[in-house]
Amino acid sequence: MLRRILGRGQPVAAGVPAATAEPTQPLETETEKHDYAVASEWELMWYKFKRHRLALICGVVVLLLYVVAAFVEFIAPYNPEAQNPAAAYQAPTRVHFVDAEGNFHLQPFVYGTTSQRNPDTFELEFVEDTSVIHPLQLFVRGDSYRMWGLFDANLHLFGVEDPNVRLYLLGADRQGRDMFSRIVHGTRISMSIGLVGVVMSFVIGIVVGGISGYFGGTVDLVVQRIIEFIRSMPTIPLWLGLAAALPADWSILQIYFAITVILSLIGWTGLAQVVRGRALALREEDFIMAARLSGTSRTRIIVRHMVPSFMSHIIAALTLAVPEMIIAETALSFLGLGLRYPAISWGVLLQEAQNLRSIALAPWLLAPGAMVVIAVLALNFFGDGLRDAADPYKR
Amino acid sequence: MQNQTVPSDSPLLELRDLRTGFALREGYVKAVDGASFSVARGETIGVVGESGCGKSITARTILRIAGTNDSELGGEALFRRRTRDGRPGEVVDLLKLAPNGREIRSIRGAEIAMIFQEPMTAFSPVHTIGNQIIEAIQLHHPVSKDEARATAIDMLRRVEMSNAERRIDAYPHQLSGGMRQRAMIAMALVCRPQLLLADEPTTALDVTTQAQILALIRQLKAELGMSVMMITHDLGVVAETAQNVAVMYLGKVVEYADVRALFHDPKHPYTQALLASIPKLGREAGARLHPVKGMVPSPFNRPRGCPFNTRCPKAMPGVCDVDMPGPTTIKPGHTVSCFLYGAGDTRTEAAQ
Amino acid sequence: MSVAEQNAARSSDTARARHRLLDVRKLTKHYPITEGLLRREVARVRAVDDVTFHVDTGETLGLVGESGCGKTSTGRCLLRAIDPTSGEMVFDYGDGRVVDIAKLEGRALKDLRKDMQMVFQDPFSSLNPRWTLLDLVGEPLVAFRVAKGRELEDRVAELLRRVGLRPEYLRRYPHAFSGGERQRISIARALALNPRLVVADEPVSALDVSVRAQTLNLLEDLQQELGLTYIFISHDLSVVQHICDRVVVMYVGQVVEVADTSSLFFTPKHPYTEALLSAVPKPDPDLASSRIVLKGEVADPSNVPKGCAFHPRCPYAVDHCRQVEPKLETLGDGRQVRCHRAHELSLSGVE
C-alpha cells in the first residue's frame, strides 16, 4: 500500500505540500537539490533515467558510437581500402608496455612485424621484430582523406609514426586491409541506416497511427487490419524480394536509401501501434476532457496536450526501433542483398567471414559481428531506460 | 490433565513495538514506527488511518508478505499457534520466521488469512475460482480433490454465493465485484484461520454491497470463532464492526481504545480532529465541519517529534516538536501517545 | 470591473431573482453494444434513461446512487462532454437568453463553457502533469482570450489565493502538491471564467479523510461568495446530506426519488433510498443499526429487469411491481418518487 502511494521510482516530494516542505530537515537526495516543485517533465525524466545505471552507461556507449560514426576518417588510423598483400590475414598487433628486455614504458608501443613461411607447414607466420620500438602516438599524420567532403586532411587520432610499420589492432583481412579501420568506417553506415530508417518509419507511423487513434471507429479498424496484414508477412523473404529488385548499377548512395526505404516499409507498423495506443489512451484522460470543457480548441488540445504527452514515449519507441533496423541491415548485407562492396558496413564486412576457412584462420574477421552485438545491446538497454523514464508521473 | 500453560484469555496475536520500513532510493521510509496492540480471540480489532499511515504494511508484515528485509524489522509479533487438534499451541514470533520458510507458509492461509480491497489481486485470472480454492485447501490438508471440492462448494454457500455448484467453475472475471469479494472471502476462510486480516475489504464496493459483505464477515466470524483485523480508513465501518480500535497516523499507533471510548471520549487530538471533521448522517448534518488543518505529510518528510504536531491544534511548542510521546495508559484498555496525557516512555528522536 | 466586483454584482442579482437555472427533461443516453465487423447492435446500455430534474440558482443539487446508476453520465451530458441520445437540457442565463444545451453546437457550445464548469473526481488525472499552475488554471482564460501575459498571471494568482493556495506557486507543477491541494487547483480552474453552474463529480471521494472537510468547506464558502450553483455528484450520503439542498436519487439510469435533503433523509419515500440510507456505516458504535441488507446486486444497465428496475432487490415488491414500470410521480409536497407503493409505505430514514 505504501509502495503504491510512494510509487516505485517516484521522486521524493510527491504529495508534500509545498508549504510544509520548507526544510525542517535537509533532504538528502539529489532530486531535492533542484527545486523539485518546479521541475518540468524533461527534468523529472532525467532524474528517473539517471537512476537506471545500466541505461546510463549504454547511453554513453551509444553516444560514443555516433561520435565515432561522425568522425570515422579521423578515428580510423588507415584508409580502409589500403591493401597490403604481405599482411593478408595478419593477426592483431600486440600492444606492449613492457619491452623484450623487461623495461616498462609508460607509453604503449608495438613492434614491427616480419612475415616468414613456416618451413614445416608452409603457412605464413608473423614474427615480431623486437629490436625497434614503435610507440603509439596521438594525432599522427598518415593516409590523407577528405573530411565530410569539405576539406582534405591527413591527421589521425592515433597511430605509429613510421609509415613502414602497420598497426593492425584487430588484425587484417584477406587483402591485408586493417580490420579496425574498416569497422570504424562501417560504423557510419550501420549506425546511420538505423536512424534514417527509423525517421522514415516514424513519419509513416505517426501519421497512420495518429489517424487511427484519433478517429477511432471504422478507420481504426481498417488501419489495424492492414497493419496486422503487413506484420504477418515473413520479413526476410519480403526484404529479399524487394532488395533483389534493386538495379545492380545503382550507386552506393542510391542503394543505401533504397535499403532504408525497404526496412522502414516494414518497421513503421510497430511505431504506428505505439502512437495509436497512446492517442487512444490520451483521448480518455480526464485532463483532455477538462481542457475541452474549458473551451480549448481541438488543435490546441492536440498540440499542447496530446503531442507533448506522447513525445517521450515516441522517443523511447524510436530508440528501441533503431537496433531492429541495424540487425535488418546487417542481415541483408550479410546475405549479399543489401549493401555491397565498395560500401562498408558491418554487414558487408561480415561477408568476409562467410567461409569457414577464413574464420578458422582469422577469427578476428568476426569482430564486426561483435560490434553489432554491442551496438544493439547498448541501444536496447538505453531504450529500455528511456521507456521506463518516459512517464515520470506514473503512480 | 491437559497441561497447556496457556491461560485461555491470552491474546491470539500481540504486536510489541512493531517497526518496519523501506529503503528506497529517495531515502528510508519508516512505514511502521512502533505499533503495539494485541488481538484477543474472537475479537474484531479495527485499524484506522489515512493513506500512508502504515495500516496495510502492519498487516502485511504480520504475514511476512510486505517485501521488506529482515534487517528493517523491529519489535515482536507474537502469534499463538493452534495445535493439530485445535487447541492453543506454542507462541511464535512471526518476525523471526524466514519470510519464505516452512513455518510461515504453514501459518499463512491456514491460521492467518488475508483479504484485500481488490479481489482480482488475490485470484489468478487464468484459473477458475474453484480450482484456486481447492488448491488452497490441499496446500494445508491432505484431502482428495473431490473432498476439497465439496469443502469449497460448502464454503461458497456459506459466503452466500447463490448457485455455488455452478459458480465454482467460473473464472474471476465472470463474477461481479461483490461476488468476487465473496469468493475471495471463501478462499481466505476455507482453512478456518484463527485470524483474518481484512485490508479495506469494502472500499471498492457500493454501499449496499458493502453492507452485505460486512454482515457476512460478522456472521462468519461468529460461526468460525475467528478474530478479525479490520483495516480501513472509514470510521463508519470501524464503528460498526470493531470492539477495539487502533488509530494510526504516519506509522504510529496514536490511540488504542475500545470502540465506545474511542468514539465518545477520544483522547488523542488526531482522533478528536478526525471525528470532528467527518460529516455525519443525521440531525446535525449541515452544520459547519471542523477540518483538520494542513495535509498529511509525506512519509519522506516526517515532522520531528510527534508526527501530528504540525497539524495539531493543541501542539505545545518545544515539547511536541522535539520528542516523540510514548503510549500512556489512561485507563485499562485505553492508551494514547500524546504529551497532553503524560510523557509515556518517551524516546528522544535521534537525528535522522 | 474586477472579478470580485462582477461576482458581488451577480450574487446580489441572484439573491433578488432566484430562478430556474437548468431544466433537464427526459434526458437519455444509451450506448449500443455492437458485435462483429458490421457493428450490429445486439443490446444497449441504458446509462441514463428518461431523467428529469431541475436546478435553481444558488442551490446545491445532489445526484446520488451507486456505481452504474448513471449519475456521472448525467453530469457529463449536462456539460456535453458526451452527447445525449435524446432529451432537453434548458439553460437559462438569467438575462433573457435561454438555450437547450442538447442542441448547442460550435460557438454557442463554447460560450456555454464560460457558465458551466466541472470539478473531477481524480485530482491526479484531471490536471495535465506537464503544465504549471499558471498554465492549468489559466487555460480557460487563454481559451477565451480573456487575459494574457501579466494580466493572466495576476488573475491566476488571485484565483489561487481564493482557493487557499499561495500565489507564489504559479510556476510549480501539480506533482509538487498533495491530493487535497490538487483538488483546490481544479476548483480554481473551474472558477476561472466565473461560471454560474459547477458540476462536481465526486470531488472529495479520492481525498484523505482528514482533508475532505477542508474541501467541502471551501466549496461552501465559494458558493456563498460567488453565488454559485452546484450539481454535486456523489455516492457518499453523509457528504451529500451535509452539502446539498435537494437530492436526486438514481438507480440504473433512472431517477427514483427527488426531494429536499431533510425530507429525503428523514422520511424517504422510495425503498431504494431507504436501503441506501440504512447501508451507510455510521461512525457511532451505539447506533447498532437495524440495517436493511439488500439482496443481490445493482441491476445491469444493459439488461434492466422488467417492471420496476428495483423489484428484484426490493423487500416491499408485489406482483404489480414485477409487471408494470412505475412512473416518476409528483407527490403533494412537491417530492417526486418512482414507486407504485409510495403512498402506502412508511419507510424509515436516518436517526
Short mmCIF file of N, CA and C in Angstrom, two decimals, chain A residues 280-366:
data_model
loop_
_atom_site.label_atom_id
_atom_site.label_comp_id
_atom_site.label_asym_id
_atom_site.label_seq_id
_atom_site.Cartn_x
_atom_site.Cartn_y
_atom_site.Cartn_z
N LEU A 280 -5.14 6.73 -28.23
CA LEU A 280 -6.39 6.20 -27.68
C LEU A 280 -6.45 6.40 -26.18
N ALA A 281 -5.34 6.11 -25.50
CA ALA A 281 -5.32 6.25 -24.05
C ALA A 281 -5.52 7.71 -23.66
N LEU A 282 -4.88 8.60 -24.41
CA LEU A 282 -4.95 10.02 -24.07
C LEU A 282 -6.36 10.57 -24.26
N ARG A 283 -7.05 10.07 -25.28
CA ARG A 283 -8.40 10.58 -25.51
C ARG A 283 -9.26 10.43 -24.28
N GLU A 284 -8.97 9.38 -23.49
CA GLU A 284 -9.80 9.09 -22.33
C GLU A 284 -9.33 9.81 -21.07
N GLU A 285 -8.17 10.48 -21.15
CA GLU A 285 -7.65 11.13 -19.94
C GLU A 285 -8.57 12.25 -19.48
N ASP A 286 -8.69 12.34 -18.16
CA ASP A 286 -9.52 13.41 -17.61
C ASP A 286 -9.03 14.78 -18.02
N PHE A 287 -7.71 14.94 -18.09
CA PHE A 287 -7.24 16.32 -18.35
C PHE A 287 -7.52 16.76 -19.77
N ILE A 288 -7.69 15.78 -20.67
CA ILE A 288 -8.08 16.15 -22.03
C ILE A 288 -9.54 16.63 -22.01
N MET A 289 -10.37 15.91 -21.26
CA MET A 289 -11.75 16.35 -21.16
C MET A 289 -11.83 17.70 -20.45
N ALA A 290 -11.01 17.84 -19.40
CA ALA A 290 -11.01 19.11 -18.68
C ALA A 290 -10.66 20.26 -19.63
N ALA A 291 -9.69 20.01 -20.52
CA ALA A 291 -9.31 21.05 -21.47
C ALA A 291 -10.46 21.36 -22.42
N ARG A 292 -11.13 20.33 -22.88
CA ARG A 292 -12.27 20.54 -23.77
C ARG A 292 -13.34 21.38 -23.07
N LEU A 293 -13.60 21.02 -21.82
CA LEU A 293 -14.66 21.72 -21.09
C LEU A 293 -14.25 23.14 -20.74
N SER A 294 -12.96 23.46 -20.87
CA SER A 294 -12.53 24.83 -20.63
C SER A 294 -12.64 25.65 -21.89
N GLY A 295 -13.12 25.04 -22.95
CA GLY A 295 -13.29 25.78 -24.19
C GLY A 295 -12.06 25.78 -25.08
N THR A 296 -11.06 24.96 -24.73
CA THR A 296 -9.85 24.90 -25.54
C THR A 296 -10.15 24.23 -26.88
N SER A 297 -9.57 24.77 -27.93
CA SER A 297 -9.89 24.26 -29.26
C SER A 297 -9.21 22.93 -29.51
N ARG A 298 -9.73 22.21 -30.50
CA ARG A 298 -9.23 20.89 -30.85
C ARG A 298 -7.74 20.93 -31.20
N THR A 299 -7.38 21.88 -32.04
CA THR A 299 -5.98 21.99 -32.46
C THR A 299 -5.08 22.21 -31.24
N ARG A 300 -5.53 23.09 -30.38
CA ARG A 300 -4.71 23.41 -29.22
C ARG A 300 -4.59 22.21 -28.30
N ILE A 301 -5.65 21.44 -28.19
CA ILE A 301 -5.59 20.24 -27.35
C ILE A 301 -4.56 19.27 -27.93
N ILE A 302 -4.59 19.11 -29.26
CA ILE A 302 -3.64 18.18 -29.86
C ILE A 302 -2.22 18.69 -29.68
N VAL A 303 -2.02 19.97 -29.98
CA VAL A 303 -0.65 20.50 -29.97
C VAL A 303 -0.10 20.67 -28.55
N ARG A 304 -0.94 21.17 -27.67
CA ARG A 304 -0.41 21.48 -26.34
C ARG A 304 -0.57 20.35 -25.31
N HIS A 305 -1.60 19.50 -25.49
CA HIS A 305 -1.80 18.43 -24.51
C HIS A 305 -1.33 17.08 -25.02
N MET A 306 -1.81 16.72 -26.21
CA MET A 306 -1.60 15.34 -26.64
C MET A 306 -0.18 15.08 -27.12
N VAL A 307 0.32 15.92 -28.02
CA VAL A 307 1.65 15.67 -28.57
C VAL A 307 2.73 15.65 -27.46
N PRO A 308 2.75 16.66 -26.57
CA PRO A 308 3.77 16.57 -25.52
C PRO A 308 3.61 15.33 -24.66
N SER A 309 2.39 14.85 -24.50
CA SER A 309 2.19 13.71 -23.63
C SER A 309 2.72 12.43 -24.24
N PHE A 310 2.75 12.35 -25.58
CA PHE A 310 3.32 11.10 -26.05
C PHE A 310 4.69 11.23 -26.67
N MET A 311 5.23 12.45 -26.69
CA MET A 311 6.56 12.65 -27.25
C MET A 311 7.61 11.73 -26.59
N SER A 312 7.59 11.71 -25.27
CA SER A 312 8.63 10.94 -24.57
C SER A 312 8.49 9.46 -24.89
N HIS A 313 7.25 8.99 -24.99
CA HIS A 313 7.05 7.58 -25.34
C HIS A 313 7.54 7.29 -26.74
N ILE A 314 7.29 8.23 -27.62
CA ILE A 314 7.70 8.03 -29.01
C ILE A 314 9.22 7.95 -29.11
N ILE A 315 9.88 8.85 -28.37
CA ILE A 315 11.34 8.83 -28.43
C ILE A 315 11.88 7.50 -27.93
N ALA A 316 11.28 7.00 -26.86
CA ALA A 316 11.71 5.70 -26.35
C ALA A 316 11.46 4.61 -27.39
N ALA A 317 10.30 4.66 -28.01
CA ALA A 317 9.96 3.64 -29.00
C ALA A 317 10.93 3.72 -30.19
N LEU A 318 11.28 4.95 -30.56
CA LEU A 318 12.22 5.14 -31.66
C LEU A 318 13.57 4.52 -31.34
N THR A 319 14.04 4.80 -30.12
CA THR A 319 15.33 4.26 -29.72
C THR A 319 15.32 2.74 -29.80
N LEU A 320 14.19 2.16 -29.43
CA LEU A 320 14.12 0.71 -29.45
C LEU A 320 13.98 0.17 -30.87
N ALA A 321 13.56 1.04 -31.80
CA ALA A 321 13.40 0.58 -33.18
C ALA A 321 14.73 0.61 -33.93
N VAL A 322 15.64 1.47 -33.50
CA VAL A 322 16.93 1.59 -34.20
C VAL A 322 17.67 0.25 -34.28
N PRO A 323 17.83 -0.47 -33.15
CA PRO A 323 18.56 -1.73 -33.24
C PRO A 323 17.93 -2.73 -34.21
N GLU A 324 16.61 -2.73 -34.30
CA GLU A 324 15.97 -3.65 -35.25
C GLU A 324 16.46 -3.36 -36.66
N MET A 325 16.55 -2.06 -36.96
CA MET A 325 16.99 -1.65 -38.28
C MET A 325 18.44 -2.08 -38.51
N ILE A 326 19.26 -1.92 -37.48
CA ILE A 326 20.68 -2.27 -37.62
C ILE A 326 20.81 -3.76 -37.92
N ILE A 327 20.05 -4.55 -37.16
CA ILE A 327 20.10 -6.01 -37.38
C ILE A 327 19.62 -6.32 -38.78
N ALA A 328 18.55 -5.68 -39.20
CA ALA A 328 17.99 -5.97 -40.51
C ALA A 328 19.00 -5.65 -41.61
N GLU A 329 19.65 -4.50 -41.46
CA GLU A 329 20.64 -4.12 -42.47
C GLU A 329 21.78 -5.12 -42.49
N THR A 330 22.25 -5.51 -41.29
CA THR A 330 23.35 -6.45 -41.20
C THR A 330 22.97 -7.77 -41.87
N ALA A 331 21.75 -8.22 -41.57
CA ALA A 331 21.31 -9.49 -42.15
C ALA A 331 21.29 -9.42 -43.67
N LEU A 332 20.68 -8.35 -44.18
CA LEU A 332 20.56 -8.21 -45.64
C LEU A 332 21.94 -8.15 -46.30
N SER A 333 22.80 -7.34 -45.71
CA SER A 333 24.12 -7.16 -46.31
C SER A 333 24.92 -8.45 -46.23
N PHE A 334 24.77 -9.14 -45.13
CA PHE A 334 25.48 -10.40 -44.95
C PHE A 334 25.07 -11.39 -46.04
N LEU A 335 23.79 -11.37 -46.34
CA LEU A 335 23.30 -12.28 -47.38
C LEU A 335 23.65 -11.78 -48.78
N GLY A 336 24.27 -10.60 -48.83
CA GLY A 336 24.68 -10.08 -50.13
C GLY A 336 23.56 -9.38 -50.87
N LEU A 337 22.46 -9.11 -50.18
CA LEU A 337 21.33 -8.50 -50.86
C LEU A 337 21.15 -7.05 -50.45
N GLY A 338 21.93 -6.62 -49.51
CA GLY A 338 21.79 -5.24 -49.08
C GLY A 338 22.88 -4.43 -49.74
N LEU A 339 23.65 -3.77 -48.90
CA LEU A 339 24.77 -3.00 -49.42
C LEU A 339 25.86 -3.96 -49.87
N ARG A 340 26.61 -3.55 -50.86
CA ARG A 340 27.74 -4.42 -51.20
C ARG A 340 28.97 -3.57 -51.48
N TYR A 341 30.08 -4.24 -51.64
CA TYR A 341 31.33 -3.57 -51.93
C TYR A 341 31.11 -2.56 -53.03
N PRO A 342 31.63 -1.37 -53.02
CA PRO A 342 32.63 -0.85 -52.08
C PRO A 342 32.06 -0.18 -50.84
N ALA A 343 30.75 -0.26 -50.62
CA ALA A 343 30.24 0.30 -49.37
C ALA A 343 30.78 -0.51 -48.21
N ILE A 344 31.02 0.16 -47.08
CA ILE A 344 31.50 -0.56 -45.91
C ILE A 344 30.47 -0.43 -44.80
N SER A 345 29.86 -1.55 -44.46
CA SER A 345 29.01 -1.57 -43.27
C SER A 345 29.38 -2.84 -42.53
N TRP A 346 28.88 -2.98 -41.31
CA TRP A 346 29.24 -4.17 -40.53
C TRP A 346 28.76 -5.42 -41.25
N GLY A 347 27.60 -5.32 -41.85
CA GLY A 347 27.06 -6.48 -42.56
C GLY A 347 27.95 -6.85 -43.74
N VAL A 348 28.40 -5.83 -44.49
CA VAL A 348 29.26 -6.09 -45.63
C VAL A 348 30.56 -6.73 -45.15
N LEU A 349 31.09 -6.21 -44.04
CA LEU A 349 32.34 -6.76 -43.51
C LEU A 349 32.17 -8.23 -43.10
N LEU A 350 30.99 -8.52 -42.61
CA LEU A 350 30.77 -9.89 -42.15
C LEU A 350 30.75 -10.88 -43.30
N GLN A 351 30.47 -10.37 -44.49
CA GLN A 351 30.50 -11.28 -45.65
C GLN A 351 31.85 -11.98 -45.75
N GLU A 352 32.89 -11.26 -45.34
CA GLU A 352 34.23 -11.83 -45.38
C GLU A 352 34.32 -13.05 -44.50
N ALA A 353 33.48 -13.05 -43.46
CA ALA A 353 33.57 -14.14 -42.50
C ALA A 353 32.65 -15.29 -42.90
N GLN A 354 32.21 -15.26 -44.16
CA GLN A 354 31.25 -16.29 -44.53
C GLN A 354 31.88 -17.65 -44.71
N ASN A 355 33.15 -17.69 -45.14
CA ASN A 355 33.66 -19.04 -45.33
C ASN A 355 34.48 -19.51 -44.15
N LEU A 356 34.32 -20.78 -43.94
CA LEU A 356 34.83 -21.41 -42.75
C LEU A 356 36.35 -21.27 -42.64
N ARG A 357 37.00 -21.37 -43.80
CA ARG A 357 38.45 -21.36 -43.78
C ARG A 357 38.97 -20.04 -43.21
N SER A 358 38.38 -18.94 -43.67
CA SER A 358 38.90 -17.67 -43.17
C SER A 358 38.62 -17.50 -41.69
N ILE A 359 37.50 -18.05 -41.22
CA ILE A 359 37.22 -17.91 -39.78
C ILE A 359 38.23 -18.72 -38.98
N ALA A 360 38.51 -19.92 -39.47
CA ALA A 360 39.47 -20.75 -38.76
C ALA A 360 40.83 -20.08 -38.73
N LEU A 361 41.16 -19.46 -39.84
CA LEU A 361 42.47 -18.84 -39.99
C LEU A 361 42.52 -17.49 -39.29
N ALA A 362 41.43 -16.76 -39.39
CA ALA A 362 41.44 -15.39 -38.90
C ALA A 362 40.14 -15.08 -38.19
N PRO A 363 39.98 -15.56 -36.95
CA PRO A 363 38.71 -15.37 -36.23
C PRO A 363 38.37 -13.90 -36.01
N TRP A 364 39.38 -13.02 -36.12
CA TRP A 364 39.10 -11.58 -35.91
C TRP A 364 38.21 -11.01 -37.00
N LEU A 365 37.96 -11.79 -38.04
CA LEU A 365 37.05 -11.29 -39.07
C LEU A 365 35.62 -11.22 -38.54
N LEU A 366 35.38 -11.88 -37.40
CA LEU A 366 34.03 -11.81 -36.80
C LEU A 366 33.83 -10.55 -35.97
#
